[in-house]
PDB file of C-alpha atoms in Angstrom:
ATOM      1  CA  UNK R   1      35.705  27.909  34.805  1.00 60.00           C
ATOM      2  CA  UNK R   2      33.062  29.807  33.005  1.00 70.00           C
ATOM      3  CA  UNK R   3      29.855  27.807  33.748  1.00 70.00           C
ATOM      4  CA  UNK R   4      28.459  28.321  30.026  1.00 71.00           C
ATOM      5  CA  UNK R   5      32.147  26.791  28.835  1.00 82.00           C
ATOM      6  CA  UNK R   6      31.121  23.987  31.443  1.00 84.00           C
ATOM      7  CA  UNK R   7      27.910  23.291  30.057  1.00 84.00           C
ATOM      8  CA  UNK R   8      29.437  23.159  26.503  1.00 84.00           C
ATOM      9  CA  UNK R   9      32.246  20.465  27.551  1.00 87.00           C
ATOM     10  CA  UNK R  10      29.464  18.306  29.274  1.00 88.00           C
ATOM     11  CA  UNK R  11      27.534  18.361  26.160  1.00 89.00           C
ATOM     12  CA  UNK R  12      30.022  17.357  23.812  1.00 90.00           C
ATOM     13  CA  UNK R  13      31.500  14.552  26.215  1.00 92.00           C
ATOM     14  CA  UNK R  14      27.932  13.058  26.314  1.00 92.00           C
ATOM     15  CA  UNK R  15      27.504  13.311  22.793  1.00 92.00           C
ATOM     16  CA  UNK R  16      31.015  11.637  22.348  1.00 92.00           C
ATOM     17  CA  UNK R  17      30.097   8.725  24.554  1.00 93.00           C
ATOM     18  CA  UNK R  18      26.505   8.374  23.300  1.00 91.00           C
ATOM     19  CA  UNK R  19      28.457   8.159  19.829  1.00 92.00           C
ATOM     20  CA  UNK R  20      30.708   5.402  21.281  1.00 92.00           C
ATOM     21  CA  UNK R  21      27.770   3.204  23.207  1.00 89.00           C
ATOM     22  CA  UNK R  22      25.651   3.554  19.893  1.00 87.00           C
ATOM     23  CA  UNK R  23      28.692   2.374  17.788  1.00 82.00           C
ATOM     24  CA  UNK R  24      29.408  -0.809  19.953  1.00 82.00           C
ATOM     25  CA  UNK R  25      25.511  -1.416  20.053  1.00 80.00           C
ATOM     26  CA  UNK R  26      25.511  -1.403  16.159  1.00 74.00           C
ATOM     27  CA  UNK R  27      28.738  -3.552  15.623  1.00 72.00           C
ATOM     28  CA  UNK R  28      27.504  -6.262  18.144  1.00 74.00           C
ATOM     29  CA  UNK R  29      23.415  -6.249  17.922  1.00 73.00           C
ATOM     30  CA  UNK R  30      22.921  -5.034  14.234  1.00 65.00           C
ATOM     31  CA  UNK R  31      22.368  -7.525  11.286  1.00 66.00           C
ATOM     32  CA  UNK R  32      25.340  -9.134   9.789  1.00 66.00           C
ATOM     33  CA  UNK R  33      26.575  -7.340   6.846  1.00 71.00           C
ATOM     34  CA  UNK R  34      25.592  -8.702   3.501  1.00 81.00           C
ATOM     35  CA  UNK R  35      28.488 -10.828   1.745  1.00 86.00           C
ATOM     36  CA  UNK R  36      28.216 -11.534  -1.708  1.00 88.00           C
ATOM     37  CA  UNK R  37      30.408 -13.759  -4.169  1.00 90.00           C
ATOM     38  CA  UNK R  38      30.556 -12.542  -7.533  1.00 90.00           C
ATOM     39  CA  UNK R  39      31.757 -14.377 -10.357  1.00 91.00           C
ATOM     40  CA  UNK R  40      33.730 -12.732 -13.057  1.00 90.00           C
ATOM     41  CA  UNK R  41      33.613 -13.840 -16.526  1.00 90.00           C
ATOM     42  CA  UNK R  42      35.944 -13.569 -19.513  1.00 89.00           C
ATOM     43  CA  UNK R  43      34.878 -10.527 -21.883  1.00 88.00           C
ATOM     44  CA  UNK R  44      34.405 -13.327 -24.551  1.00 89.00           C
ATOM     45  CA  UNK R  45      32.090 -15.644 -22.347  1.00 88.00           C
ATOM     46  CA  UNK R  46      28.851 -16.655 -24.160  1.00 88.00           C
ATOM     47  CA  UNK R  47      25.535 -16.460 -22.321  1.00 87.00           C
ATOM     48  CA  UNK R  48      25.509 -20.356 -22.962  1.00 91.00           C
ATOM     49  CA  UNK R  49      28.617 -20.659 -20.833  1.00 90.00           C
ATOM     50  CA  UNK R  50      27.316 -18.473 -17.984  1.00 89.00           C
ATOM     51  CA  UNK R  51      24.440 -20.348 -17.935  1.00 89.00           C
ATOM     52  CA  UNK R  52      26.322 -23.548 -17.624  1.00 91.00           C
ATOM     53  CA  UNK R  53      28.104 -22.220 -14.779  1.00 91.00           C
ATOM     54  CA  UNK R  54      24.888 -21.509 -12.971  1.00 89.00           C
ATOM     55  CA  UNK R  55      23.508 -24.862 -13.724  1.00 92.00           C
ATOM     56  CA  UNK R  56      27.057 -26.897 -12.929  1.00 92.00           C
ATOM     57  CA  UNK R  57      27.399 -24.914  -9.471  1.00 90.00           C
ATOM     58  CA  UNK R  58      24.150 -24.802  -7.720  1.00 90.00           C
ATOM     59  CA  UNK R  59      24.082 -23.755  -3.942  1.00 89.00           C
ATOM     60  CA  UNK R  60      26.372 -25.518  -1.445  1.00 88.00           C
ATOM     61  CA  UNK R  61      25.122 -25.732   2.340  1.00 90.00           C
ATOM     62  CA  UNK R  62      24.574 -22.054   3.145  1.00 91.00           C
ATOM     63  CA  UNK R  63      26.612 -20.605   0.195  1.00 91.00           C
ATOM     64  CA  UNK R  64      23.181 -19.542  -1.784  1.00 92.00           C
ATOM     65  CA  UNK R  65      23.157 -19.281  -5.108  1.00 91.00           C
ATOM     66  CA  UNK R  66      20.910 -15.942  -5.985  1.00 89.00           C
ATOM     67  CA  UNK R  67      18.453 -15.644  -8.550  1.00 87.00           C
ATOM     68  CA  UNK R  68      19.198 -14.416 -11.745  1.00 82.00           C
ATOM     69  CA  UNK R  69      18.708 -10.505 -11.995  1.00 78.00           C
ATOM     70  CA  UNK R  70      15.130  -9.596 -14.188  1.00 75.00           C
ATOM     71  CA  UNK R  71      16.495  -6.099 -15.080  1.00 77.00           C
ATOM     72  CA  UNK R  72      18.481  -4.885 -17.777  1.00 73.00           C
ATOM     73  CA  UNK R  73      21.135  -3.033 -16.163  1.00 72.00           C
ATOM     74  CA  UNK R  74      24.796  -3.368 -17.837  1.00 66.00           C
ATOM     75  CA  UNK R  75      26.234  -4.718 -14.024  1.00 66.00           C
ATOM     76  CA  UNK R  76      23.543  -7.547 -14.079  1.00 65.00           C
ATOM     77  CA  UNK R  77      24.781  -8.898 -17.511  1.00 66.00           C
ATOM     78  CA  UNK R  78      28.495  -8.476 -16.835  1.00 67.00           C
ATOM     79  CA  UNK R  79      28.314 -10.201 -13.313  1.00 73.00           C
ATOM     80  CA  UNK R  80      25.109 -12.361 -14.011  1.00 82.00           C
ATOM     81  CA  UNK R  81      26.000 -15.258 -11.168  1.00 88.00           C
ATOM     82  CA  UNK R  82      26.372 -14.167  -7.314  1.00 90.00           C
ATOM     83  CA  UNK R  83      26.202 -16.122  -4.219  1.00 93.00           C
ATOM     84  CA  UNK R  84      25.144 -15.000  -0.552  1.00 91.00           C
ATOM     85  CA  UNK R  85      27.794 -16.379   1.336  1.00 91.00           C
ATOM     86  CA  UNK R  86      27.330 -14.557   4.615  1.00 88.00           C
ATOM     87  CA  UNK R  87      26.226 -17.396   6.435  1.00 88.00           C
ATOM     88  CA  UNK R  88      28.029 -20.036   4.612  1.00 90.00           C
ATOM     89  CA  UNK R  89      31.054 -21.974   6.251  1.00 92.00           C
ATOM     90  CA  UNK R  90      34.699 -21.955   4.869  1.00 92.00           C
ATOM     91  CA  UNK R  91      33.933 -25.579   3.437  1.00 93.00           C
ATOM     92  CA  UNK R  92      30.953 -24.430   1.820  1.00 93.00           C
ATOM     93  CA  UNK R  93      32.479 -21.203   0.010  1.00 92.00           C
ATOM     94  CA  UNK R  94      35.598 -23.329  -0.977  1.00 93.00           C
ATOM     95  CA  UNK R  95      33.322 -25.947  -2.683  1.00 93.00           C
ATOM     96  CA  UNK R  96      31.690 -23.167  -4.769  1.00 92.00           C
ATOM     97  CA  UNK R  97      34.936 -21.489  -5.503  1.00 92.00           C
ATOM     98  CA  UNK R  98      36.370 -24.968  -6.565  1.00 93.00           C
ATOM     99  CA  UNK R  99      33.406 -25.571  -8.671  1.00 93.00           C
ATOM    100  CA  UNK R 100      33.143 -22.034 -10.486  1.00 91.00           C
ATOM    101  CA  UNK R 101      36.979 -22.305 -11.290  1.00 91.00           C
ATOM    102  CA  UNK R 102      36.507 -25.415 -13.305  1.00 92.00           C
ATOM    103  CA  UNK R 103      34.155 -24.010 -15.639  1.00 91.00           C
ATOM    104  CA  UNK R 104      34.768 -22.522 -19.013  1.00 90.00           C
ATOM    105  CA  UNK R 105      34.805 -18.768 -19.537  1.00 90.00           C
ATOM    106  CA  UNK R 106      35.303 -18.085 -15.983  1.00 91.00           C
ATOM    107  CA  UNK R 107      38.241 -15.419 -14.776  1.00 92.00           C
ATOM    108  CA  UNK R 108      37.534 -15.829 -11.265  1.00 89.00           C
ATOM    109  CA  UNK R 109      35.303 -15.166  -8.130  1.00 90.00           C
ATOM    110  CA  UNK R 110      35.332 -12.205  -5.695  1.00 88.00           C
ATOM    111  CA  UNK R 111      34.148 -11.919  -2.326  1.00 86.00           C
ATOM    112  CA  UNK R 112      32.241  -8.399  -1.352  1.00 80.00           C
ATOM    113  CA  UNK R 113      31.055  -7.168   2.006  1.00 79.00           C
ATOM    114  CA  UNK R 114      28.418  -4.584   1.945  1.00 72.00           C
ATOM    115  CA  UNK R 115      29.916  -1.198   2.395  1.00 55.00           C
ATOM    116  CA  UNK R 116      32.766  -2.350   0.816  1.00 47.00           C
TER     117      UNK R 116
END
């Protein structure tokens, strides 16, 4: 085999191994992904109904209600209520989901993970 090709093969192999090692390290030692539960309201839900859901369903355990956005983005107006559920237990999530579903104007709740 040509020595120049051998050097290229070794360099590519080492780069591949380095990528695999970095991927394993990032998956096991990196920060946990951010997980949010986003509440979906019906299109005709009023601001009062949205505020009532925020008041009726506070944080439960480690399912933390996020503060309202202070911007005027359309997405903030459409999805004004979110919970940080990255460290929440299954029971905490179930309690939040049950409370939210009982409220007027709510269509549902969706859990999203950072990068999805």
